[in-house]
Each structure stands twice: as C-alpha cells, then as structure tokens.
Amino acid sequence: MSVGNLVEAVVPQMGESITDGTLATFLIEPGDRVEVNEPIAQVETDKVLTLSSRTNLLNYKDAFVEKHGMKLGLMSGFVKAAVSARQNQPIVNAVIDGDDIIYRDYIDIIVAVGTPKGVVVSVLRNPGIKNFAEVEKEINTLAEKATDGTI
C-alpha cells in the first residue's frame, strides 16, 4: 500500500511484543541486484534501543566505594570480559612454538595507562582468578605508579 511517499512494508516477525519499527537505513541502492535472503534495510525498534535498569545502580556504586575505598571503573570490566573471551576461545591465548600450539593454563592481560610523558603498558597477572575490586585496585596502582614514574 502506498500513500504519498510512504510505502507499507511487511517485515519478518521479530517477537510478540515488537509491533512497530522505523526504517533506519537502506542497505541497497535503486537498481542494485538483490539476492534471496540478502538484507535490504535496517529496522530499529523501541524494544532493541531501550533497556531499563532493574535496580538502582547508584546504590551499588556507593556500596562498592564504601566497601573497597575506591570507585569501580570501566577498565576492570573490560579486563574481566577479555579474560572471559580468552577462556571461551583458548586458541586466542595459545602460542606457537615451532610446529606446536601450546595452550597456556593462565591468562594475563596487558593494560595501557596514559601519562603526561606517554603511554605505559603493564601486565595484569591472572586477573581471571581475581574479583572486580582486586583487578580495579591493580589498575589504580598501575596508574599511580605510571604517573609518578615509579613503575
């Protein structure tokens, strides 16, 4: 059905609770050849773009500071995510020695810290066996030492 410049399009069923969407981007140009099952457009829905918090995260932030004496930064989350990814894909943490692939039984992560004199990188040993607070403390200590020039 066409009304003015509007064209109604039928999109695949995306779930019972998703009923409306907005055409965000055409992935093809007029006159392009289109194969069967080739994506032709991106559709955005409110369900995908809006996520609600199930709890007041500020309460957790304050509790973390009170318990550990420091703020919880993003870097410790990235470090823990990198560890998880390496655990799920052990080949990423392996090394090649001649014709052999050696799977390591530990995971170390390199962290970079910006200082007035440049970037300093250091290795966090076995962050996978540490909790977020321990990883965050190591990162903070590394940042302080890098800034002070005592690393």
PDB file of C-alpha atoms in Angstrom:
ATOM      1  CA  MET A   1       0.000   0.000   0.000  1.00  0.00           C
ATOM      2  CA  SER A   2       1.381   3.424  -0.908  1.00  0.00           C
ATOM      3  CA  VAL A   3       0.301   6.799   0.482  1.00  0.00           C
ATOM      4  CA  GLY A   4       2.188   9.776  -0.934  1.00  0.00           C
ATOM      5  CA  ASN A   5       5.862   8.949  -0.407  1.00  0.00           C
ATOM      6  CA  LEU A   6       5.097   6.351   2.285  1.00  0.00           C
ATOM      7  CA  VAL A   7       5.225   2.673   1.418  1.00  0.00           C
ATOM      8  CA  GLU A   8       3.999  -0.014   3.806  1.00  0.00           C
ATOM      9  CA  ALA A   9       6.453  -2.882   4.065  1.00  0.00           C
ATOM     10  CA  VAL A  10       5.961  -6.269   5.648  1.00  0.00           C
ATOM     11  CA  VAL A  11       8.853  -7.249   7.910  1.00  0.00           C
ATOM     12  CA  PRO A  12       9.599 -10.639   9.444  1.00  0.00           C
ATOM     13  CA  GLN A  13       8.065 -11.460  12.830  1.00  0.00           C
ATOM     14  CA  MET A  14      10.534 -10.197  15.450  1.00  0.00           C
ATOM     15  CA  GLY A  15       8.691 -11.259  18.591  1.00  0.00           C
ATOM     16  CA  GLU A  16       5.245 -10.951  20.068  1.00  0.00           C
ATOM     17  CA  SER A  17       5.944  -7.663  21.826  1.00  0.00           C
ATOM     18  CA  ILE A  18       7.574  -5.922  18.845  1.00  0.00           C
ATOM     19  CA  THR A  19       4.856  -4.396  16.714  1.00  0.00           C
ATOM     20  CA  ASP A  20       6.354  -1.163  15.349  1.00  0.00           C
ATOM     21  CA  GLY A  21       9.653  -0.275  13.773  1.00  0.00           C
ATOM     22  CA  THR A  22      11.382   2.562  11.972  1.00  0.00           C
ATOM     23  CA  LEU A  23      13.246   2.132   8.713  1.00  0.00           C
ATOM     24  CA  ALA A  24      16.726   3.285   9.702  1.00  0.00           C
ATOM     25  CA  THR A  25      18.873   2.631   6.637  1.00  0.00           C
ATOM     26  CA  PHE A  26      18.570   1.170   3.176  1.00  0.00           C
ATOM     27  CA  LEU A  27      21.446  -1.227   2.548  1.00  0.00           C
ATOM     28  CA  ILE A  28      20.975  -1.204  -1.215  1.00  0.00           C
ATOM     29  CA  GLU A  29      20.694   1.483  -3.867  1.00  0.00           C
ATOM     30  CA  PRO A  30      17.974   1.764  -6.513  1.00  0.00           C
ATOM     31  CA  GLY A  31      18.823  -0.546  -9.400  1.00  0.00           C
ATOM     32  CA  ASP A  32      21.046  -2.858  -7.310  1.00  0.00           C
ATOM     33  CA  ARG A  33      20.644  -6.591  -7.853  1.00  0.00           C
ATOM     34  CA  VAL A  34      19.211  -8.262  -4.747  1.00  0.00           C
ATOM     35  CA  GLU A  35      19.724 -11.943  -3.960  1.00  0.00           C
ATOM     36  CA  VAL A  36      17.271 -14.080  -1.991  1.00  0.00           C
ATOM     37  CA  ASN A  37      17.692 -13.544   1.787  1.00  0.00           C
ATOM     38  CA  GLU A  38      20.046 -10.600   1.251  1.00  0.00           C
ATOM     39  CA  PRO A  39      19.448  -7.813   3.794  1.00  0.00           C
ATOM     40  CA  ILE A  40      17.979  -4.751   2.115  1.00  0.00           C
ATOM     41  CA  ALA A  41      17.285  -2.458   5.072  1.00  0.00           C
ATOM     42  CA  GLN A  42      17.901  -1.955   8.772  1.00  0.00           C
ATOM     43  CA  VAL A  43      14.869  -1.541  11.005  1.00  0.00           C
ATOM     44  CA  GLU A  44      15.062  -0.081  14.507  1.00  0.00           C
ATOM     45  CA  THR A  45      12.536  -0.848  17.217  1.00  0.00           C
ATOM     46  CA  ASP A  46      11.971   0.673  20.639  1.00  0.00           C
ATOM     47  CA  LYS A  47      12.483  -2.737  22.246  1.00  0.00           C
ATOM     48  CA  VAL A  48      16.023  -3.001  20.946  1.00  0.00           C
ATOM     49  CA  LEU A  49      17.061   0.582  21.630  1.00  0.00           C
ATOM     50  CA  THR A  50      15.599   0.990  25.122  1.00  0.00           C
ATOM     51  CA  LEU A  51      16.779  -1.056  28.067  1.00  0.00           C
ATOM     52  CA  SER A  52      15.523  -0.333  31.555  1.00  0.00           C
ATOM     53  CA  SER A  53      17.542  -0.824  34.691  1.00  0.00           C
ATOM     54  CA  ARG A  54      16.094  -3.430  37.026  1.00  0.00           C
ATOM     55  CA  THR A  55      17.634  -1.759  40.048  1.00  0.00           C
ATOM     56  CA  ASN A  56      19.141   1.490  41.258  1.00  0.00           C
ATOM     57  CA  LEU A  57      22.775   1.117  40.227  1.00  0.00           C
ATOM     58  CA  LEU A  58      23.808   4.129  42.302  1.00  0.00           C
ATOM     59  CA  ASN A  59      23.159   2.044  45.415  1.00  0.00           C
ATOM     60  CA  TYR A  60      25.706  -0.500  44.171  1.00  0.00           C
ATOM     61  CA  LYS A  61      28.194   2.226  43.269  1.00  0.00           C
ATOM     62  CA  ASP A  62      28.021   3.727  46.752  1.00  0.00           C
ATOM     63  CA  ALA A  63      28.239   0.298  48.387  1.00  0.00           C
ATOM     64  CA  PHE A  64      31.345  -0.543  46.324  1.00  0.00           C
ATOM     65  CA  VAL A  65      33.083   2.694  47.332  1.00  0.00           C
ATOM     66  CA  GLU A  66      32.151   2.140  50.975  1.00  0.00           C
ATOM     67  CA  LYS A  67      33.381  -1.464  50.990  1.00  0.00           C
ATOM     68  CA  HIS A  68      36.565  -1.106  48.908  1.00  0.00           C
ATOM     69  CA  GLY A  69      37.527   2.562  49.327  1.00  0.00           C
ATOM     70  CA  MET A  70      37.638   3.228  45.588  1.00  0.00           C
ATOM     71  CA  LYS A  71      35.325   3.697  42.637  1.00  0.00           C
ATOM     72  CA  LEU A  72      34.637   0.833  40.260  1.00  0.00           C
ATOM     73  CA  GLY A  73      35.859   1.910  36.828  1.00  0.00           C
ATOM     74  CA  LEU A  74      35.126   0.519  33.396  1.00  0.00           C
ATOM     75  CA  MET A  75      38.588  -0.936  32.809  1.00  0.00           C
ATOM     76  CA  SER A  76      38.170  -3.785  35.294  1.00  0.00           C
ATOM     77  CA  GLY A  77      35.011  -4.807  33.430  1.00  0.00           C
ATOM     78  CA  PHE A  78      36.887  -4.775  30.128  1.00  0.00           C
ATOM     79  CA  VAL A  79      39.684  -6.845  31.657  1.00  0.00           C
ATOM     80  CA  LYS A  80      37.232  -9.422  33.033  1.00  0.00           C
ATOM     81  CA  ALA A  81      35.448  -9.534  29.645  1.00  0.00           C
ATOM     82  CA  ALA A  82      38.774 -10.121  27.870  1.00  0.00           C
ATOM     83  CA  VAL A  83      39.546 -12.961  30.282  1.00  0.00           C
ATOM     84  CA  SER A  84      36.130 -14.497  29.645  1.00  0.00           C
ATOM     85  CA  ALA A  85      36.632 -14.271  25.881  1.00  0.00           C
ATOM     86  CA  ARG A  86      40.009 -15.998  26.135  1.00  0.00           C
ATOM     87  CA  GLN A  87      38.533 -18.717  28.331  1.00  0.00           C
ATOM     88  CA  ASN A  88      35.817 -19.334  25.736  1.00  0.00           C
ATOM     89  CA  GLN A  89      38.326 -19.343  22.850  1.00  0.00           C
ATOM     90  CA  PRO A  90      41.552 -20.898  24.227  1.00  0.00           C
ATOM     91  CA  ILE A  91      43.310 -20.661  20.857  1.00  0.00           C
ATOM     92  CA  VAL A  92      43.446 -16.877  21.327  1.00  0.00           C
ATOM     93  CA  ASN A  93      45.590 -17.380  24.431  1.00  0.00           C
ATOM     94  CA  ALA A  94      47.825 -20.016  22.815  1.00  0.00           C
ATOM     95  CA  VAL A  95      51.329 -19.569  21.417  1.00  0.00           C
ATOM     96  CA  ILE A  96      53.099 -21.256  18.539  1.00  0.00           C
ATOM     97  CA  ASP A  97      56.405 -22.956  19.323  1.00  0.00           C
ATOM     98  CA  GLY A  98      57.864 -24.387  16.121  1.00  0.00           C
ATOM     99  CA  ASP A  99      55.224 -26.800  14.833  1.00  0.00           C
ATOM    100  CA  ASP A 100      53.402 -26.979  18.174  1.00  0.00           C
ATOM    101  CA  ILE A 101      50.496 -24.962  19.511  1.00  0.00           C
ATOM    102  CA  ILE A 102      50.873 -24.518  23.250  1.00  0.00           C
ATOM    103  CA  TYR A 103      47.722 -23.767  25.199  1.00  0.00           C
ATOM    104  CA  ARG A 104      48.531 -21.717  28.277  1.00  0.00           C
ATOM    105  CA  ASP A 105      46.903 -22.607  31.582  1.00  0.00           C
ATOM    106  CA  TYR A 106      46.909 -18.966  32.678  1.00  0.00           C
ATOM    107  CA  ILE A 107      45.596 -15.712  31.232  1.00  0.00           C
ATOM    108  CA  ASP A 108      47.449 -12.406  31.561  1.00  0.00           C
ATOM    109  CA  ILE A 109      46.063  -9.135  30.223  1.00  0.00           C
ATOM    110  CA  ILE A 110      48.070  -6.079  29.164  1.00  0.00           C
ATOM    111  CA  VAL A 111      46.703  -2.725  30.322  1.00  0.00           C
ATOM    112  CA  ALA A 112      47.794   0.656  28.954  1.00  0.00           C
ATOM    113  CA  VAL A 113      47.849   3.807  31.094  1.00  0.00           C
ATOM    114  CA  GLY A 114      48.186   7.304  29.675  1.00  0.00           C
ATOM    115  CA  THR A 115      50.623   9.603  31.485  1.00  0.00           C
ATOM    116  CA  PRO A 116      51.887  13.127  30.794  1.00  0.00           C
ATOM    117  CA  LYS A 117      55.064  11.566  29.358  1.00  0.00           C
ATOM    118  CA  GLY A 118      53.292   8.979  27.182  1.00  0.00           C
ATOM    119  CA  VAL A 119      51.645   5.591  27.398  1.00  0.00           C
ATOM    120  CA  VAL A 120      52.852   2.937  29.829  1.00  0.00           C
ATOM    121  CA  VAL A 121      51.791  -0.688  29.430  1.00  0.00           C
ATOM    122  CA  SER A 122      51.909  -3.338  32.103  1.00  0.00           C
ATOM    123  CA  VAL A 123      50.756  -6.917  32.551  1.00  0.00           C
ATOM    124  CA  LEU A 124      47.989  -7.883  34.954  1.00  0.00           C
ATOM    125  CA  ARG A 125      48.785 -11.420  36.074  1.00  0.00           C
ATOM    126  CA  ASN A 126      45.872 -13.878  36.270  1.00  0.00           C
ATOM    127  CA  PRO A 127      43.010 -11.351  36.524  1.00  0.00           C
ATOM    128  CA  GLY A 128      40.567 -14.204  35.902  1.00  0.00           C
ATOM    129  CA  ILE A 129      41.065 -15.559  39.417  1.00  0.00           C
ATOM    130  CA  LYS A 130      40.596 -12.112  40.995  1.00  0.00           C
ATOM    131  CA  ASN A 131      37.368 -10.271  41.740  1.00  0.00           C
ATOM    132  CA  PHE A 132      36.483  -6.877  40.269  1.00  0.00           C
ATOM    133  CA  ALA A 133      37.782  -4.999  43.314  1.00  0.00           C
ATOM    134  CA  GLU A 134      41.178  -6.724  43.142  1.00  0.00           C
ATOM    135  CA  VAL A 135      41.502  -6.023  39.418  1.00  0.00           C
ATOM    136  CA  GLU A 136      40.410  -2.400  39.910  1.00  0.00           C
ATOM    137  CA  LYS A 137      42.962  -1.945  42.705  1.00  0.00           C
ATOM    138  CA  GLU A 138      45.766  -3.308  40.498  1.00  0.00           C
ATOM    139  CA  ILE A 139      44.766  -0.972  37.673  1.00  0.00           C
ATOM    140  CA  ASN A 140      44.666   2.013  40.061  1.00  0.00           C
ATOM    141  CA  THR A 141      48.074   1.090  41.491  1.00  0.00           C
ATOM    142  CA  LEU A 142      49.475   0.765  37.972  1.00  0.00           C
ATOM    143  CA  ALA A 143      48.045   4.174  37.019  1.00  0.00           C
ATOM    144  CA  GLU A 144      49.542   5.819  40.126  1.00  0.00           C
ATOM    145  CA  LYS A 145      52.974   4.264  39.553  1.00  0.00           C
ATOM    146  CA  ALA A 146      52.918   5.158  35.864  1.00  0.00           C
ATOM    147  CA  THR A 147      52.000   8.770  36.630  1.00  0.00           C
ATOM    148  CA  ASP A 148      54.621   9.021  39.415  1.00  0.00           C
ATOM    149  CA  GLY A 149      57.274   7.425  37.202  1.00  0.00           C
ATOM    150  CA  THR A 150      57.915   4.661  39.745  1.00  0.00           C
ATOM    151  CA  ILE A 151      56.969   1.741  37.549  1.00  0.00           C
TER     152      ILE A 151
END
